[in-house]
PDB file of C-alpha atoms in Angstrom:
ATOM      1  CA  UNK J   1      -0.099  -0.038   0.031  1.00 45.00           C
ATOM      2  CA  UNK J   2       3.001   2.279   0.370  1.00 38.00           C
ATOM      3  CA  UNK J   3       4.980   4.192  -2.217  1.00 41.00           C
ATOM      4  CA  UNK J   4       8.294   2.943  -0.827  1.00 44.00           C
ATOM      5  CA  UNK J   5       7.478  -0.511   0.232  1.00 42.00           C
ATOM      6  CA  UNK J   6      10.614  -1.603   1.815  1.00 46.00           C
ATOM      7  CA  UNK J   7      11.327   1.292   4.153  1.00 72.00           C
ATOM      8  CA  UNK J   8       7.716   2.132   5.106  1.00 74.00           C
ATOM      9  CA  UNK J   9       6.567  -1.566   5.461  1.00 75.00           C
ATOM     10  CA  UNK J  10       9.361  -1.961   7.848  1.00 78.00           C
ATOM     11  CA  UNK J  11       8.234   1.267   9.655  1.00 82.00           C
ATOM     12  CA  UNK J  12       4.431  -0.084   9.896  1.00 80.00           C
ATOM     13  CA  UNK J  13       5.581  -3.635  10.967  1.00 76.00           C
ATOM     14  CA  UNK J  14       7.629  -2.257  14.107  1.00 79.00           C
ATOM     15  CA  UNK J  15       5.378   0.990  14.783  1.00 88.00           C
ATOM     16  CA  UNK J  16       4.380   1.893  18.180  1.00 85.00           C
ATOM     17  CA  UNK J  17       0.780   1.771  17.530  1.00 89.00           C
ATOM     18  CA  UNK J  18      -0.371   1.248  21.131  1.00 91.00           C
ATOM     19  CA  UNK J  19       2.065   3.524  22.966  1.00 90.00           C
ATOM     20  CA  UNK J  20       0.279   6.212  24.924  1.00 86.00           C
ATOM     21  CA  UNK J  21       2.405   8.960  23.542  1.00 87.00           C
ATOM     22  CA  UNK J  22       1.662   8.072  20.067  1.00 88.00           C
ATOM     23  CA  UNK J  23      -0.422  10.739  18.237  1.00 88.00           C
ATOM     24  CA  UNK J  24      -2.648   8.171  16.456  1.00 90.00           C
ATOM     25  CA  UNK J  25      -3.340   6.311  19.725  1.00 91.00           C
ATOM     26  CA  UNK J  26      -4.226   9.543  21.504  1.00 90.00           C
ATOM     27  CA  UNK J  27      -6.671  10.900  18.845  1.00 92.00           C
ATOM     28  CA  UNK J  28      -8.269   7.359  18.275  1.00 95.00           C
ATOM     29  CA  UNK J  29     -11.499   8.256  20.281  1.00 94.00           C
ATOM     30  CA  UNK J  30     -11.822  11.836  18.815  1.00 94.00           C
ATOM     31  CA  UNK J  31     -11.309  10.505  15.180  1.00 95.00           C
ATOM     32  CA  UNK J  32     -14.114   7.710  15.999  1.00 97.00           C
ATOM     33  CA  UNK J  33     -16.439  10.450  17.312  1.00 96.00           C
ATOM     34  CA  UNK J  34     -16.060  12.011  13.849  1.00 97.00           C
ATOM     35  CA  UNK J  35     -16.726   8.616  12.101  1.00 98.00           C
ATOM     36  CA  UNK J  36     -19.886   8.011  14.216  1.00 98.00           C
ATOM     37  CA  UNK J  37     -21.340  11.541  13.867  1.00 97.00           C
ATOM     38  CA  UNK J  38     -21.025  11.243   9.978  1.00 98.00           C
ATOM     39  CA  UNK J  39     -22.571   7.739  10.048  1.00 98.00           C
ATOM     40  CA  UNK J  40     -25.439   9.210  12.157  1.00 97.00           C
ATOM     41  CA  UNK J  41     -25.777  12.108   9.606  1.00 97.00           C
ATOM     42  CA  UNK J  42     -25.988   9.702   6.660  1.00 97.00           C
ATOM     43  CA  UNK J  43     -28.054   6.932   8.131  1.00 97.00           C
ATOM     44  CA  UNK J  44     -29.719   8.393  11.206  1.00 96.00           C
ATOM     45  CA  UNK J  45     -29.073   8.524  14.922  1.00 93.00           C
ATOM     46  CA  UNK J  46     -27.348   5.473  16.614  1.00 94.00           C
ATOM     47  CA  UNK J  47     -26.857   3.842  13.274  1.00 97.00           C
ATOM     48  CA  UNK J  48     -23.008   2.849  13.872  1.00 96.00           C
ATOM     49  CA  UNK J  49     -24.031  -0.405  15.638  1.00 93.00           C
ATOM     50  CA  UNK J  50     -25.876  -1.489  12.425  1.00 89.00           C
ATOM     51  CA  UNK J  51     -22.995  -1.080  10.166  1.00 95.00           C
ATOM     52  CA  UNK J  52     -20.415  -3.430   8.585  1.00 95.00           C
ATOM     53  CA  UNK J  53     -17.441  -1.195   8.422  1.00 98.00           C
ATOM     54  CA  UNK J  54     -14.268  -1.684   6.523  1.00 98.00           C
ATOM     55  CA  UNK J  55     -11.104   0.149   7.443  1.00 98.00           C
ATOM     56  CA  UNK J  56      -8.472   0.190   4.472  1.00 98.00           C
ATOM     57  CA  UNK J  57      -5.018   0.460   6.007  1.00 97.00           C
ATOM     58  CA  UNK J  58      -6.045  -0.603   9.717  1.00 97.00           C
ATOM     59  CA  UNK J  59      -2.375  -0.617  10.991  1.00 95.00           C
ATOM     60  CA  UNK J  60      -2.289  -1.724  14.594  1.00 96.00           C
ATOM     61  CA  UNK J  61      -6.188  -1.799  14.892  1.00 97.00           C
ATOM     62  CA  UNK J  62      -6.739   1.206  16.855  1.00 97.00           C
ATOM     63  CA  UNK J  63      -9.845   2.543  14.871  1.00 98.00           C
ATOM     64  CA  UNK J  64     -11.322  -1.072  14.339  1.00 98.00           C
ATOM     65  CA  UNK J  65     -11.088  -1.798  18.049  1.00 97.00           C
ATOM     66  CA  UNK J  66     -12.859   1.435  19.091  1.00 97.00           C
ATOM     67  CA  UNK J  67     -15.555   1.104  16.463  1.00 97.00           C
ATOM     68  CA  UNK J  68     -16.143  -2.519  17.678  1.00 97.00           C
ATOM     69  CA  UNK J  69     -16.385  -1.235  21.323  1.00 96.00           C
ATOM     70  CA  UNK J  70     -19.041   0.996  20.162  1.00 97.00           C
ATOM     71  CA  UNK J  71     -20.962  -1.719  18.500  1.00 96.00           C
ATOM     72  CA  UNK J  72     -19.911  -1.931  14.871  1.00 96.00           C
ATOM     73  CA  UNK J  73     -18.799  -4.986  13.145  1.00 97.00           C
ATOM     74  CA  UNK J  74     -15.394  -3.990  11.661  1.00 98.00           C
ATOM     75  CA  UNK J  75     -13.004  -5.497   9.146  1.00 98.00           C
ATOM     76  CA  UNK J  76      -9.473  -4.203   8.787  1.00 98.00           C
ATOM     77  CA  UNK J  77      -7.167  -4.701   5.882  1.00 98.00           C
ATOM     78  CA  UNK J  78      -3.424  -3.801   5.739  1.00 97.00           C
ATOM     79  CA  UNK J  79      -0.369  -5.068   3.749  1.00 95.00           C
ATOM     80  CA  UNK J  80       1.798  -5.274   6.933  1.00 93.00           C
ATOM     81  CA  UNK J  81       1.691  -8.564   8.530  1.00 94.00           C
ATOM     82  CA  UNK J  82       3.503  -7.094  11.483  1.00 93.00           C
ATOM     83  CA  UNK J  83       0.962  -4.453  12.085  1.00 94.00           C
ATOM     84  CA  UNK J  84      -1.812  -7.068  11.793  1.00 96.00           C
ATOM     85  CA  UNK J  85      -0.296  -9.134  14.398  1.00 95.00           C
ATOM     86  CA  UNK J  86      -0.246  -6.159  16.748  1.00 95.00           C
ATOM     87  CA  UNK J  87      -3.859  -5.400  15.770  1.00 97.00           C
ATOM     88  CA  UNK J  88      -4.998  -9.058  16.695  1.00 97.00           C
ATOM     89  CA  UNK J  89      -3.406  -8.842  19.918  1.00 96.00           C
ATOM     90  CA  UNK J  90      -4.862  -5.543  20.599  1.00 96.00           C
ATOM     91  CA  UNK J  91      -8.317  -6.509  19.683  1.00 97.00           C
ATOM     92  CA  UNK J  92      -8.356  -9.786  21.638  1.00 96.00           C
ATOM     93  CA  UNK J  93      -7.044  -7.726  24.714  1.00 95.00           C
ATOM     94  CA  UNK J  94     -10.293  -5.712  24.457  1.00 94.00           C
ATOM     95  CA  UNK J  95     -12.301  -9.005  24.120  1.00 94.00           C
ATOM     96  CA  UNK J  96     -13.683  -7.755  20.984  1.00 94.00           C
ATOM     97  CA  UNK J  97     -12.560 -10.463  18.652  1.00 91.00           C
ATOM     98  CA  UNK J  98     -16.127 -11.524  17.889  1.00 93.00           C
ATOM     99  CA  UNK J  99     -16.701  -8.068  16.194  1.00 95.00           C
ATOM    100  CA  UNK J 100     -13.542  -7.601  14.363  1.00 97.00           C
ATOM    101  CA  UNK J 101     -11.496  -9.363  11.772  1.00 97.00           C
ATOM    102  CA  UNK J 102      -8.351  -8.642   9.808  1.00 98.00           C
ATOM    103  CA  UNK J 103      -7.150  -9.479   6.408  1.00 98.00           C
ATOM    104  CA  UNK J 104      -3.680  -8.950   4.811  1.00 97.00           C
ATOM    105  CA  UNK J 105      -3.967  -7.294   1.414  1.00 97.00           C
ATOM    106  CA  UNK J 106      -3.602  -4.025  -0.569  1.00 97.00           C
ATOM    107  CA  UNK J 107      -5.901  -0.924  -1.209  1.00 97.00           C
ATOM    108  CA  UNK J 108      -5.420  -1.145  -4.829  1.00 98.00           C
ATOM    109  CA  UNK J 109      -7.062  -4.731  -4.916  1.00 98.00           C
ATOM    110  CA  UNK J 110      -9.579  -5.385  -2.111  1.00 98.00           C
ATOM    111  CA  UNK J 111     -10.531  -9.039  -1.758  1.00 98.00           C
ATOM    112  CA  UNK J 112     -14.196  -8.221  -1.249  1.00 98.00           C
ATOM    113  CA  UNK J 113     -17.289  -8.469  -3.424  1.00 98.00           C
ATOM    114  CA  UNK J 114     -18.937  -5.394  -4.921  1.00 98.00           C
ATOM    115  CA  UNK J 115     -20.974  -3.553  -2.350  1.00 97.00           C
ATOM    116  CA  UNK J 116     -19.791  -5.467   0.539  1.00 97.00           C
ATOM    117  CA  UNK J 117     -19.793  -2.583   3.274  1.00 98.00           C
ATOM    118  CA  UNK J 118     -21.952   0.109   4.112  1.00 97.00           C
ATOM    119  CA  UNK J 119     -19.121   2.199   5.553  1.00 98.00           C
ATOM    120  CA  UNK J 120     -15.395   2.372   4.478  1.00 98.00           C
ATOM    121  CA  UNK J 121     -13.021   4.225   6.530  1.00 98.00           C
ATOM    122  CA  UNK J 122      -9.387   5.291   5.359  1.00 98.00           C
ATOM    123  CA  UNK J 123      -7.544   7.478   7.917  1.00 97.00           C
ATOM    124  CA  UNK J 124      -3.756   8.412   7.369  1.00 94.00           C
ATOM    125  CA  UNK J 125      -3.574   6.174   4.550  1.00 96.00           C
ATOM    126  CA  UNK J 126      -4.169   7.829   1.191  1.00 98.00           C
ATOM    127  CA  UNK J 127      -0.837   9.470   1.290  1.00 96.00           C
ATOM    128  CA  UNK J 128       0.882   6.095   1.534  1.00 94.00           C
ATOM    129  CA  UNK J 129      -0.808   4.145  -1.243  1.00 95.00           C
ATOM    130  CA  UNK J 130       1.128   3.187  -4.483  1.00 94.00           C
ATOM    131  CA  UNK J 131      -1.904   4.011  -6.751  1.00 97.00           C
ATOM    132  CA  UNK J 132      -4.324   6.509  -5.455  1.00 98.00           C
ATOM    133  CA  UNK J 133      -6.961   6.343  -8.250  1.00 97.00           C
ATOM    134  CA  UNK J 134      -6.874   2.400  -8.182  1.00 98.00           C
ATOM    135  CA  UNK J 135      -7.419   2.720  -4.541  1.00 98.00           C
ATOM    136  CA  UNK J 136     -10.469   5.063  -4.694  1.00 98.00           C
ATOM    137  CA  UNK J 137     -11.794   2.686  -7.539  1.00 98.00           C
ATOM    138  CA  UNK J 138     -11.696  -0.287  -5.194  1.00 98.00           C
ATOM    139  CA  UNK J 139     -13.161   1.716  -2.376  1.00 98.00           C
ATOM    140  CA  UNK J 140     -16.101   2.772  -4.523  1.00 98.00           C
ATOM    141  CA  UNK J 141     -16.418  -0.848  -5.898  1.00 98.00           C
ATOM    142  CA  UNK J 142     -16.747  -2.524  -2.376  1.00 98.00           C
ATOM    143  CA  UNK J 143     -18.805   0.351  -0.851  1.00 98.00           C
ATOM    144  CA  UNK J 144     -22.535  -0.429  -1.030  1.00 97.00           C
ATOM    145  CA  UNK J 145     -25.017   1.980  -2.906  1.00 97.00           C
ATOM    146  CA  UNK J 146     -25.771   4.770  -0.481  1.00 96.00           C
ATOM    147  CA  UNK J 147     -22.811   3.877   1.651  1.00 97.00           C
ATOM    148  CA  UNK J 148     -20.292   6.514   3.132  1.00 98.00           C
ATOM    149  CA  UNK J 149     -16.606   6.838   2.694  1.00 98.00           C
ATOM    150  CA  UNK J 150     -14.942   8.637   5.592  1.00 98.00           C
ATOM    151  CA  UNK J 151     -11.174   9.743   5.061  1.00 98.00           C
ATOM    152  CA  UNK J 152      -8.399  11.924   6.256  1.00 97.00           C
ATOM    153  CA  UNK J 153      -5.134  12.722   4.611  1.00 97.00           C
ATOM    154  CA  UNK J 154      -2.313  15.295   4.329  1.00 97.00           C
ATOM    155  CA  UNK J 155      -2.343  18.492   2.084  1.00 98.00           C
ATOM    156  CA  UNK J 156       0.625  18.843  -0.120  1.00 98.00           C
ATOM    157  CA  UNK J 157       1.827  22.374   1.155  1.00 97.00           C
ATOM    158  CA  UNK J 158       5.131  23.701   2.220  1.00 97.00           C
ATOM    159  CA  UNK J 159       3.660  23.980   5.813  1.00 96.00           C
ATOM    160  CA  UNK J 160       2.693  20.275   5.881  1.00 94.00           C
ATOM    161  CA  UNK J 161       6.336  19.350   4.866  1.00 95.00           C
ATOM    162  CA  UNK J 162       7.762  21.642   7.445  1.00 95.00           C
ATOM    163  CA  UNK J 163       5.456  20.528  10.227  1.00 91.00           C
ATOM    164  CA  UNK J 164       5.423  16.788   9.745  1.00 90.00           C
ATOM    165  CA  UNK J 165       8.763  16.009   8.019  1.00 91.00           C
ATOM    166  CA  UNK J 166      11.252  18.753   8.790  1.00 91.00           C
ATOM    167  CA  UNK J 167      10.186  19.306  12.343  1.00 89.00           C
ATOM    168  CA  UNK J 168       7.974  16.545  13.140  1.00 83.00           C
ATOM    169  CA  UNK J 169      10.142  13.589  12.029  1.00 82.00           C
ATOM    170  CA  UNK J 170      13.095  15.221  13.806  1.00 83.00           C
ATOM    171  CA  UNK J 171      11.671  16.144  17.276  1.00 78.00           C
ATOM    172  CA  UNK J 172       8.568  14.202  17.501  1.00 79.00           C
ATOM    173  CA  UNK J 173       9.652  10.492  17.044  1.00 80.00           C
ATOM    174  CA  UNK J 174       7.989   9.373  20.376  1.00 77.00           C
ATOM    175  CA  UNK J 175       4.766  10.800  19.148  1.00 80.00           C
ATOM    176  CA  UNK J 176       4.845   8.461  16.147  1.00 78.00           C
ATOM    177  CA  UNK J 177       6.403  10.907  13.486  1.00 77.00           C
ATOM    178  CA  UNK J 178       9.291   8.615  12.811  1.00 86.00           C
ATOM    179  CA  UNK J 179      11.932   9.408  10.028  1.00 82.00           C
ATOM    180  CA  UNK J 180      10.689   8.233   6.672  1.00 83.00           C
ATOM    181  CA  UNK J 181       7.069   7.959   7.445  1.00 87.00           C
ATOM    182  CA  UNK J 182       5.953  10.638   5.156  1.00 89.00           C
ATOM    183  CA  UNK J 183       7.070  11.384   1.494  1.00 92.00           C
ATOM    184  CA  UNK J 184       6.106  15.029   0.604  1.00 95.00           C
ATOM    185  CA  UNK J 185       5.320  14.087  -3.175  1.00 96.00           C
ATOM    186  CA  UNK J 186       2.560  11.723  -1.924  1.00 96.00           C
ATOM    187  CA  UNK J 187       0.540  14.309   0.011  1.00 97.00           C
ATOM    188  CA  UNK J 188      -2.608  15.233  -1.710  1.00 98.00           C
ATOM    189  CA  UNK J 189      -4.188  18.611  -2.343  1.00 98.00           C
ATOM    190  CA  UNK J 190      -7.982  18.613  -1.561  1.00 98.00           C
ATOM    191  CA  UNK J 191      -9.038  19.509  -5.103  1.00 97.00           C
ATOM    192  CA  UNK J 192      -7.006  16.637  -6.542  1.00 98.00           C
ATOM    193  CA  UNK J 193      -8.763  14.217  -4.146  1.00 98.00           C
ATOM    194  CA  UNK J 194     -12.134  15.615  -4.953  1.00 97.00           C
ATOM    195  CA  UNK J 195     -11.539  15.228  -8.772  1.00 97.00           C
ATOM    196  CA  UNK J 196     -10.403  11.710  -8.334  1.00 98.00           C
ATOM    197  CA  UNK J 197     -13.399  10.726  -6.178  1.00 97.00           C
ATOM    198  CA  UNK J 198     -15.635  12.302  -8.716  1.00 96.00           C
ATOM    199  CA  UNK J 199     -14.203   9.958 -11.469  1.00 96.00           C
ATOM    200  CA  UNK J 200     -15.570   6.992  -9.207  1.00 96.00           C
ATOM    201  CA  UNK J 201     -18.918   8.479  -8.425  1.00 94.00           C
ATOM    202  CA  UNK J 202     -18.116   9.296  -4.926  1.00 98.00           C
ATOM    203  CA  UNK J 203     -19.795  12.507  -3.944  1.00 97.00           C
ATOM    204  CA  UNK J 204     -17.838  14.511  -1.441  1.00 98.00           C
ATOM    205  CA  UNK J 205     -20.385  15.850   1.172  1.00 98.00           C
ATOM    206  CA  UNK J 206     -17.719  17.539   3.434  1.00 98.00           C
ATOM    207  CA  UNK J 207     -14.083  18.333   3.367  1.00 97.00           C
ATOM    208  CA  UNK J 208     -12.806  20.478   6.125  1.00 97.00           C
ATOM    209  CA  UNK J 209      -9.553  20.999   7.998  1.00 96.00           C
ATOM    210  CA  UNK J 210      -8.117  18.590  10.514  1.00 93.00           C
ATOM    211  CA  UNK J 211      -6.270  20.810  13.155  1.00 89.00           C
ATOM    212  CA  UNK J 212      -4.970  20.898  16.465  1.00 84.00           C
ATOM    213  CA  UNK J 213      -7.605  21.803  19.116  1.00 83.00           C
ATOM    214  CA  UNK J 214      -7.986  22.074  22.949  1.00 78.00           C
ATOM    215  CA  UNK J 215     -10.894  19.831  23.974  1.00 77.00           C
ATOM    216  CA  UNK J 216     -11.651  19.408  27.678  1.00 77.00           C
ATOM    217  CA  UNK J 217      -8.216  20.504  28.635  1.00 77.00           C
ATOM    218  CA  UNK J 218      -6.339  18.241  26.358  1.00 77.00           C
ATOM    219  CA  UNK J 219      -4.744  18.869  22.867  1.00 76.00           C
ATOM    220  CA  UNK J 220      -6.070  16.785  19.985  1.00 84.00           C
ATOM    221  CA  UNK J 221      -6.920  16.989  16.170  1.00 86.00           C
ATOM    222  CA  UNK J 222     -10.427  17.936  15.424  1.00 90.00           C
ATOM    223  CA  UNK J 223     -12.409  19.349  12.265  1.00 93.00           C
ATOM    224  CA  UNK J 224     -11.843  22.907  11.871  1.00 92.00           C
ATOM    225  CA  UNK J 225     -11.451  25.638   9.300  1.00 93.00           C
ATOM    226  CA  UNK J 226      -7.628  25.236   8.428  1.00 95.00           C
ATOM    227  CA  UNK J 227      -6.773  22.659   5.726  1.00 96.00           C
ATOM    228  CA  UNK J 228      -3.053  23.667   5.320  1.00 95.00           C
ATOM    229  CA  UNK J 229      -1.714  20.726   6.973  1.00 96.00           C
ATOM    230  CA  UNK J 230      -4.258  17.899   6.958  1.00 96.00           C
ATOM    231  CA  UNK J 231      -8.060  17.662   6.166  1.00 97.00           C
ATOM    232  CA  UNK J 232     -10.925  15.269   6.873  1.00 98.00           C
ATOM    233  CA  UNK J 233     -14.264  14.543   5.204  1.00 98.00           C
ATOM    234  CA  UNK J 234     -16.802  12.058   3.865  1.00 98.00           C
ATOM    235  CA  UNK J 235     -18.385  11.183   0.471  1.00 98.00           C
ATOM    236  CA  UNK J 236     -21.342   9.094  -0.434  1.00 98.00           C
ATOM    237  CA  UNK J 237     -21.834   6.660  -3.114  1.00 97.00           C
ATOM    238  CA  UNK J 238     -24.966   7.113  -5.353  1.00 87.00           C
ATOM    239  CA  UNK J 239     -27.689   4.418  -5.104  1.00 78.00           C
TER     240      UNK J 239
END
């Protein structure tokens, strides 16, 4: 799923997914709040527990476990066997193995039938795939008509390069910004992503900034006006 398979696969196979200082670990609940709220917006209140959700690029299972804890049935797919081993252990520790399954595979060739999932989630992944158009085509194919695709990714701006690569990967390794994690040329401008989604009949309903915010006395990332580093949103597939 990555642009630089040897280096990045090694990173994800040995990544500190479940370390408490890891940024992805710390914002899991907030990201799942966004996922749940947008599912409610599309399908009605309390709809999360009725969904079969696919997470493309599930890594160490953070999102899958939290969605399962909230009642969803979740499937995670990732190319890294090391990350999947971590994910399986993590889900079993939470006693949620009955609600979550994991598969090894690639975003560009998903091993599922057309229309298999009502919700597809893809967070911090689109900037790592080898072929973005093929990935979006596969996501649209396995998403059910009327389904929702929820995503976030990184904007290709000088500020994003400064914040995440030049500063982040130098000074914030313990927070998960390890050297080699990001490749600037793989970052995606919002207009580019909207255009590519449009080719796959994925209708973008929201695209907003994903930015640092202080919530209940703690710093996290949340939807907001500034798209200069990262952004989040969702699209629906026509019936």
